[in-house]
Amino acid sequence: TKLATVQQATKAAVDAINARWSGVPASVETTQEPILQAGNKQQVLQISVAVETSTNCLHGGSAIHCGKGAPNPSKLGIEAAEMAMNSIETGACVDEFVQDQIIIFMALAQGASSVRMGKLTPHTETALVIV
C-alpha cells in the first residue's frame, strides 16, 4: 500500500542515519504520488531527508523514482540519507543545493563574507563568475 511504501522509505533513511551516527536526530519527510504522463500511469516516490548538526547547520538529501514498475523505497531512503550525511562530512556549513544561492547574498552584504562550502557545483562556479 501507499502508506507502507512511504513508511519503508522513512524507516530506511532513519536506519541509515542511525547506523552511521548513532544518537543523531533525523527529520524525514516522504511523499508518493501517481502521475499521468503520456497516457501511462507512472509510479512516483520522492523522499527528502534533513539533518541538522549540533552547530545548527541544516543539510538535505533527496531521491526520486519516476517510472514504470514499483519503486524500491528502502533504496531511495538510504540514498537520500547518504546524500545528507555526505554533505555534512565535507565540513561545509551549507549543502550543495544552497551554496550557489547564498553567493548573491554574500555579494550584497556590507564588508567581507565567507562561508564554508563543499565541492563546488557547476551552478556555484557560475554564480561566482557572475557575481
PDB file of C-alpha atoms in Angstrom:
ATOM      1  CA  THR A   1       0.000   0.000   0.000  1.00  0.00           C
ATOM      2  CA  LYS A   2       0.938   3.651  -0.353  1.00  0.00           C
ATOM      3  CA  LEU A   3       1.402   4.140   3.390  1.00  0.00           C
ATOM      4  CA  ALA A   4       3.574   1.034   3.724  1.00  0.00           C
ATOM      5  CA  THR A   5       5.841   2.242   0.894  1.00  0.00           C
ATOM      6  CA  VAL A   6       6.278   5.651   2.494  1.00  0.00           C
ATOM      7  CA  GLN A   7       6.938   4.066   5.879  1.00  0.00           C
ATOM      8  CA  GLN A   8       9.587   1.768   4.338  1.00  0.00           C
ATOM      9  CA  ALA A   9      11.430   4.721   2.781  1.00  0.00           C
ATOM     10  CA  THR A  10      11.270   6.693   6.013  1.00  0.00           C
ATOM     11  CA  LYS A  11      12.490   3.771   8.129  1.00  0.00           C
ATOM     12  CA  ALA A  12      15.368   3.043   5.745  1.00  0.00           C
ATOM     13  CA  ALA A  13      16.501   6.688   5.868  1.00  0.00           C
ATOM     14  CA  VAL A  14      16.381   6.849   9.657  1.00  0.00           C
ATOM     15  CA  ASP A  15      18.139   3.471   9.943  1.00  0.00           C
ATOM     16  CA  ALA A  16      20.915   4.624   7.583  1.00  0.00           C
ATOM     17  CA  ILE A  17      21.482   7.781   9.636  1.00  0.00           C
ATOM     18  CA  ASN A  18      21.448   5.853  12.911  1.00  0.00           C
ATOM     19  CA  ALA A  19      23.841   3.225  11.517  1.00  0.00           C
ATOM     20  CA  ARG A  20      26.418   5.878  10.617  1.00  0.00           C
ATOM     21  CA  TRP A  21      25.790   8.254  13.511  1.00  0.00           C
ATOM     22  CA  SER A  22      24.019   6.726  16.480  1.00  0.00           C
ATOM     23  CA  GLY A  23      22.002   9.210  18.507  1.00  0.00           C
ATOM     24  CA  VAL A  24      21.695  11.874  15.807  1.00  0.00           C
ATOM     25  CA  PRO A  25      18.068  13.018  15.434  1.00  0.00           C
ATOM     26  CA  ALA A  26      16.792  12.919  11.846  1.00  0.00           C
ATOM     27  CA  SER A  27      13.789  14.600  10.280  1.00  0.00           C
ATOM     28  CA  VAL A  28      12.455  12.627   7.329  1.00  0.00           C
ATOM     29  CA  GLU A  29       9.592  13.564   5.011  1.00  0.00           C
ATOM     30  CA  THR A  30       8.303  11.339   2.246  1.00  0.00           C
ATOM     31  CA  THR A  31       5.690  11.669  -0.463  1.00  0.00           C
ATOM     32  CA  GLN A  32       4.305   9.287  -3.042  1.00  0.00           C
ATOM     33  CA  GLU A  33       2.039  10.426  -5.848  1.00  0.00           C
ATOM     34  CA  PRO A  34       0.871   8.706  -9.039  1.00  0.00           C
ATOM     35  CA  ILE A  35       1.101  10.926 -12.103  1.00  0.00           C
ATOM     36  CA  LEU A  36      -0.281  10.595 -15.603  1.00  0.00           C
ATOM     37  CA  GLN A  37       2.376  11.017 -18.254  1.00  0.00           C
ATOM     38  CA  ALA A  38       1.943  10.310 -21.964  1.00  0.00           C
ATOM     39  CA  GLY A  39      -1.121   8.222 -21.211  1.00  0.00           C
ATOM     40  CA  ASN A  40       0.771   5.803 -18.980  1.00  0.00           C
ATOM     41  CA  LYS A  41       0.456   5.756 -15.236  1.00  0.00           C
ATOM     42  CA  GLN A  42       3.836   6.272 -13.612  1.00  0.00           C
ATOM     43  CA  GLN A  43       4.862   5.352 -10.096  1.00  0.00           C
ATOM     44  CA  VAL A  44       6.478   8.277  -8.318  1.00  0.00           C
ATOM     45  CA  LEU A  45       8.130   8.113  -4.921  1.00  0.00           C
ATOM     46  CA  GLN A  46      10.146  11.052  -3.626  1.00  0.00           C
ATOM     47  CA  ILE A  47      11.923  11.243  -0.290  1.00  0.00           C
ATOM     48  CA  SER A  48      13.641  14.210   1.291  1.00  0.00           C
ATOM     49  CA  VAL A  49      15.867  13.981   4.350  1.00  0.00           C
ATOM     50  CA  ALA A  50      17.009  16.868   6.531  1.00  0.00           C
ATOM     51  CA  VAL A  51      19.756  16.502   9.131  1.00  0.00           C
ATOM     52  CA  GLU A  52      20.598  19.357  11.493  1.00  0.00           C
ATOM     53  CA  THR A  53      24.062  19.424  13.034  1.00  0.00           C
ATOM     54  CA  SER A  54      24.915  20.410  16.598  1.00  0.00           C
ATOM     55  CA  THR A  55      26.069  23.769  15.180  1.00  0.00           C
ATOM     56  CA  ASN A  56      22.646  24.396  13.588  1.00  0.00           C
ATOM     57  CA  CYS A  57      23.737  23.659  10.019  1.00  0.00           C
ATOM     58  CA  LEU A  58      20.962  22.036   8.003  1.00  0.00           C
ATOM     59  CA  HIS A  59      21.896  19.574   5.260  1.00  0.00           C
ATOM     60  CA  GLY A  60      19.464  17.851   2.957  1.00  0.00           C
ATOM     61  CA  GLY A  61      19.334  14.893   0.652  1.00  0.00           C
ATOM     62  CA  SER A  62      16.699  13.545  -1.688  1.00  0.00           C
ATOM     63  CA  ALA A  63      15.967  10.681  -4.034  1.00  0.00           C
ATOM     64  CA  ILE A  64      13.196  10.049  -6.535  1.00  0.00           C
ATOM     65  CA  HIS A  65      11.807   7.159  -8.547  1.00  0.00           C
ATOM     66  CA  CYS A  66       9.668   8.141 -11.501  1.00  0.00           C
ATOM     67  CA  GLY A  67       8.868   5.446 -13.995  1.00  0.00           C
ATOM     68  CA  LYS A  68       7.157   2.206 -14.693  1.00  0.00           C
ATOM     69  CA  GLY A  69       7.447  -0.523 -12.151  1.00  0.00           C
ATOM     70  CA  ALA A  70       7.426  -0.348  -8.423  1.00  0.00           C
ATOM     71  CA  PRO A  71      10.000   1.855  -6.698  1.00  0.00           C
ATOM     72  CA  ASN A  72      12.362   0.395  -4.117  1.00  0.00           C
ATOM     73  CA  PRO A  73      11.502   2.567  -1.116  1.00  0.00           C
ATOM     74  CA  SER A  74      14.324   1.281   1.079  1.00  0.00           C
ATOM     75  CA  LYS A  75      16.928   2.051  -1.583  1.00  0.00           C
ATOM     76  CA  LEU A  76      15.543   5.577  -2.039  1.00  0.00           C
ATOM     77  CA  GLY A  77      15.503   6.208   1.708  1.00  0.00           C
ATOM     78  CA  ILE A  78      19.124   5.153   2.058  1.00  0.00           C
ATOM     79  CA  GLU A  79      20.180   7.206  -0.997  1.00  0.00           C
ATOM     80  CA  ALA A  80      18.571  10.377   0.390  1.00  0.00           C
ATOM     81  CA  ALA A  81      20.061   9.867   3.856  1.00  0.00           C
ATOM     82  CA  GLU A  82      23.536   9.235   2.432  1.00  0.00           C
ATOM     83  CA  MET A  83      23.336  12.441   0.370  1.00  0.00           C
ATOM     84  CA  ALA A  84      22.635  14.475   3.519  1.00  0.00           C
ATOM     85  CA  MET A  85      25.289  12.713   5.588  1.00  0.00           C
ATOM     86  CA  ASN A  86      27.945  13.047   2.871  1.00  0.00           C
ATOM     87  CA  SER A  87      27.252  16.769   2.744  1.00  0.00           C
ATOM     88  CA  ILE A  88      27.803  17.122   6.484  1.00  0.00           C
ATOM     89  CA  GLU A  89      31.023  15.115   6.336  1.00  0.00           C
ATOM     90  CA  THR A  90      32.546  17.666   3.926  1.00  0.00           C
ATOM     91  CA  GLY A  91      32.624  20.122   6.829  1.00  0.00           C
ATOM     92  CA  ALA A  92      30.552  22.616   4.863  1.00  0.00           C
ATOM     93  CA  CYS A  93      28.031  24.912   6.517  1.00  0.00           C
ATOM     94  CA  VAL A  94      25.593  24.606   3.609  1.00  0.00           C
ATOM     95  CA  ASP A  95      24.695  21.748   1.296  1.00  0.00           C
ATOM     96  CA  GLU A  96      25.344  21.699  -2.446  1.00  0.00           C
ATOM     97  CA  PHE A  97      21.849  23.000  -3.209  1.00  0.00           C
ATOM     98  CA  VAL A  98      22.195  26.150  -1.104  1.00  0.00           C
ATOM     99  CA  GLN A  99      25.807  27.108  -1.775  1.00  0.00           C
ATOM    100  CA  ASP A 100      25.182  28.700  -5.184  1.00  0.00           C
ATOM    101  CA  GLN A 101      22.180  30.624  -3.857  1.00  0.00           C
ATOM    102  CA  ILE A 102      23.985  32.126  -0.884  1.00  0.00           C
ATOM    103  CA  ILE A 103      26.646  33.783  -3.070  1.00  0.00           C
ATOM    104  CA  ILE A 104      24.322  36.590  -4.175  1.00  0.00           C
ATOM    105  CA  PHE A 105      23.550  37.483  -0.558  1.00  0.00           C
ATOM    106  CA  MET A 106      27.242  37.450   0.277  1.00  0.00           C
ATOM    107  CA  ALA A 107      27.889  39.823  -2.624  1.00  0.00           C
ATOM    108  CA  LEU A 108      25.172  42.209  -1.407  1.00  0.00           C
ATOM    109  CA  ALA A 109      26.340  42.208   2.211  1.00  0.00           C
ATOM    110  CA  GLN A 110      28.476  45.035   3.545  1.00  0.00           C
ATOM    111  CA  GLY A 111      32.053  44.051   4.291  1.00  0.00           C
ATOM    112  CA  ALA A 112      33.694  40.711   3.687  1.00  0.00           C
ATOM    113  CA  SER A 113      31.653  37.499   3.661  1.00  0.00           C
ATOM    114  CA  SER A 114      32.717  33.893   3.848  1.00  0.00           C
ATOM    115  CA  VAL A 115      31.057  30.515   4.041  1.00  0.00           C
ATOM    116  CA  ARG A 116      32.487  27.021   4.225  1.00  0.00           C
ATOM    117  CA  MET A 117      31.339  25.012   1.187  1.00  0.00           C
ATOM    118  CA  GLY A 118      31.812  21.505  -0.053  1.00  0.00           C
ATOM    119  CA  LYS A 119      32.847  20.648  -3.597  1.00  0.00           C
ATOM    120  CA  LEU A 120      31.817  23.420  -5.969  1.00  0.00           C
ATOM    121  CA  THR A 121      28.993  22.510  -8.318  1.00  0.00           C
ATOM    122  CA  PRO A 122      28.674  23.957 -11.834  1.00  0.00           C
ATOM    123  CA  HIS A 123      25.878  26.224 -10.518  1.00  0.00           C
ATOM    124  CA  THR A 124      28.159  27.526  -7.768  1.00  0.00           C
ATOM    125  CA  GLU A 125      31.004  28.147 -10.204  1.00  0.00           C
ATOM    126  CA  THR A 126      28.645  30.090 -12.467  1.00  0.00           C
ATOM    127  CA  ALA A 127      27.382  32.200  -9.563  1.00  0.00           C
ATOM    128  CA  LEU A 128      30.971  33.033  -8.597  1.00  0.00           C
ATOM    129  CA  VAL A 129      31.757  34.181 -12.138  1.00  0.00           C
ATOM    130  CA  ILE A 130      28.589  36.288 -12.463  1.00  0.00           C
ATOM    131  CA  VAL A 131      28.941  37.993  -9.097  1.00  0.00           C
TER     132      VAL A 131
END
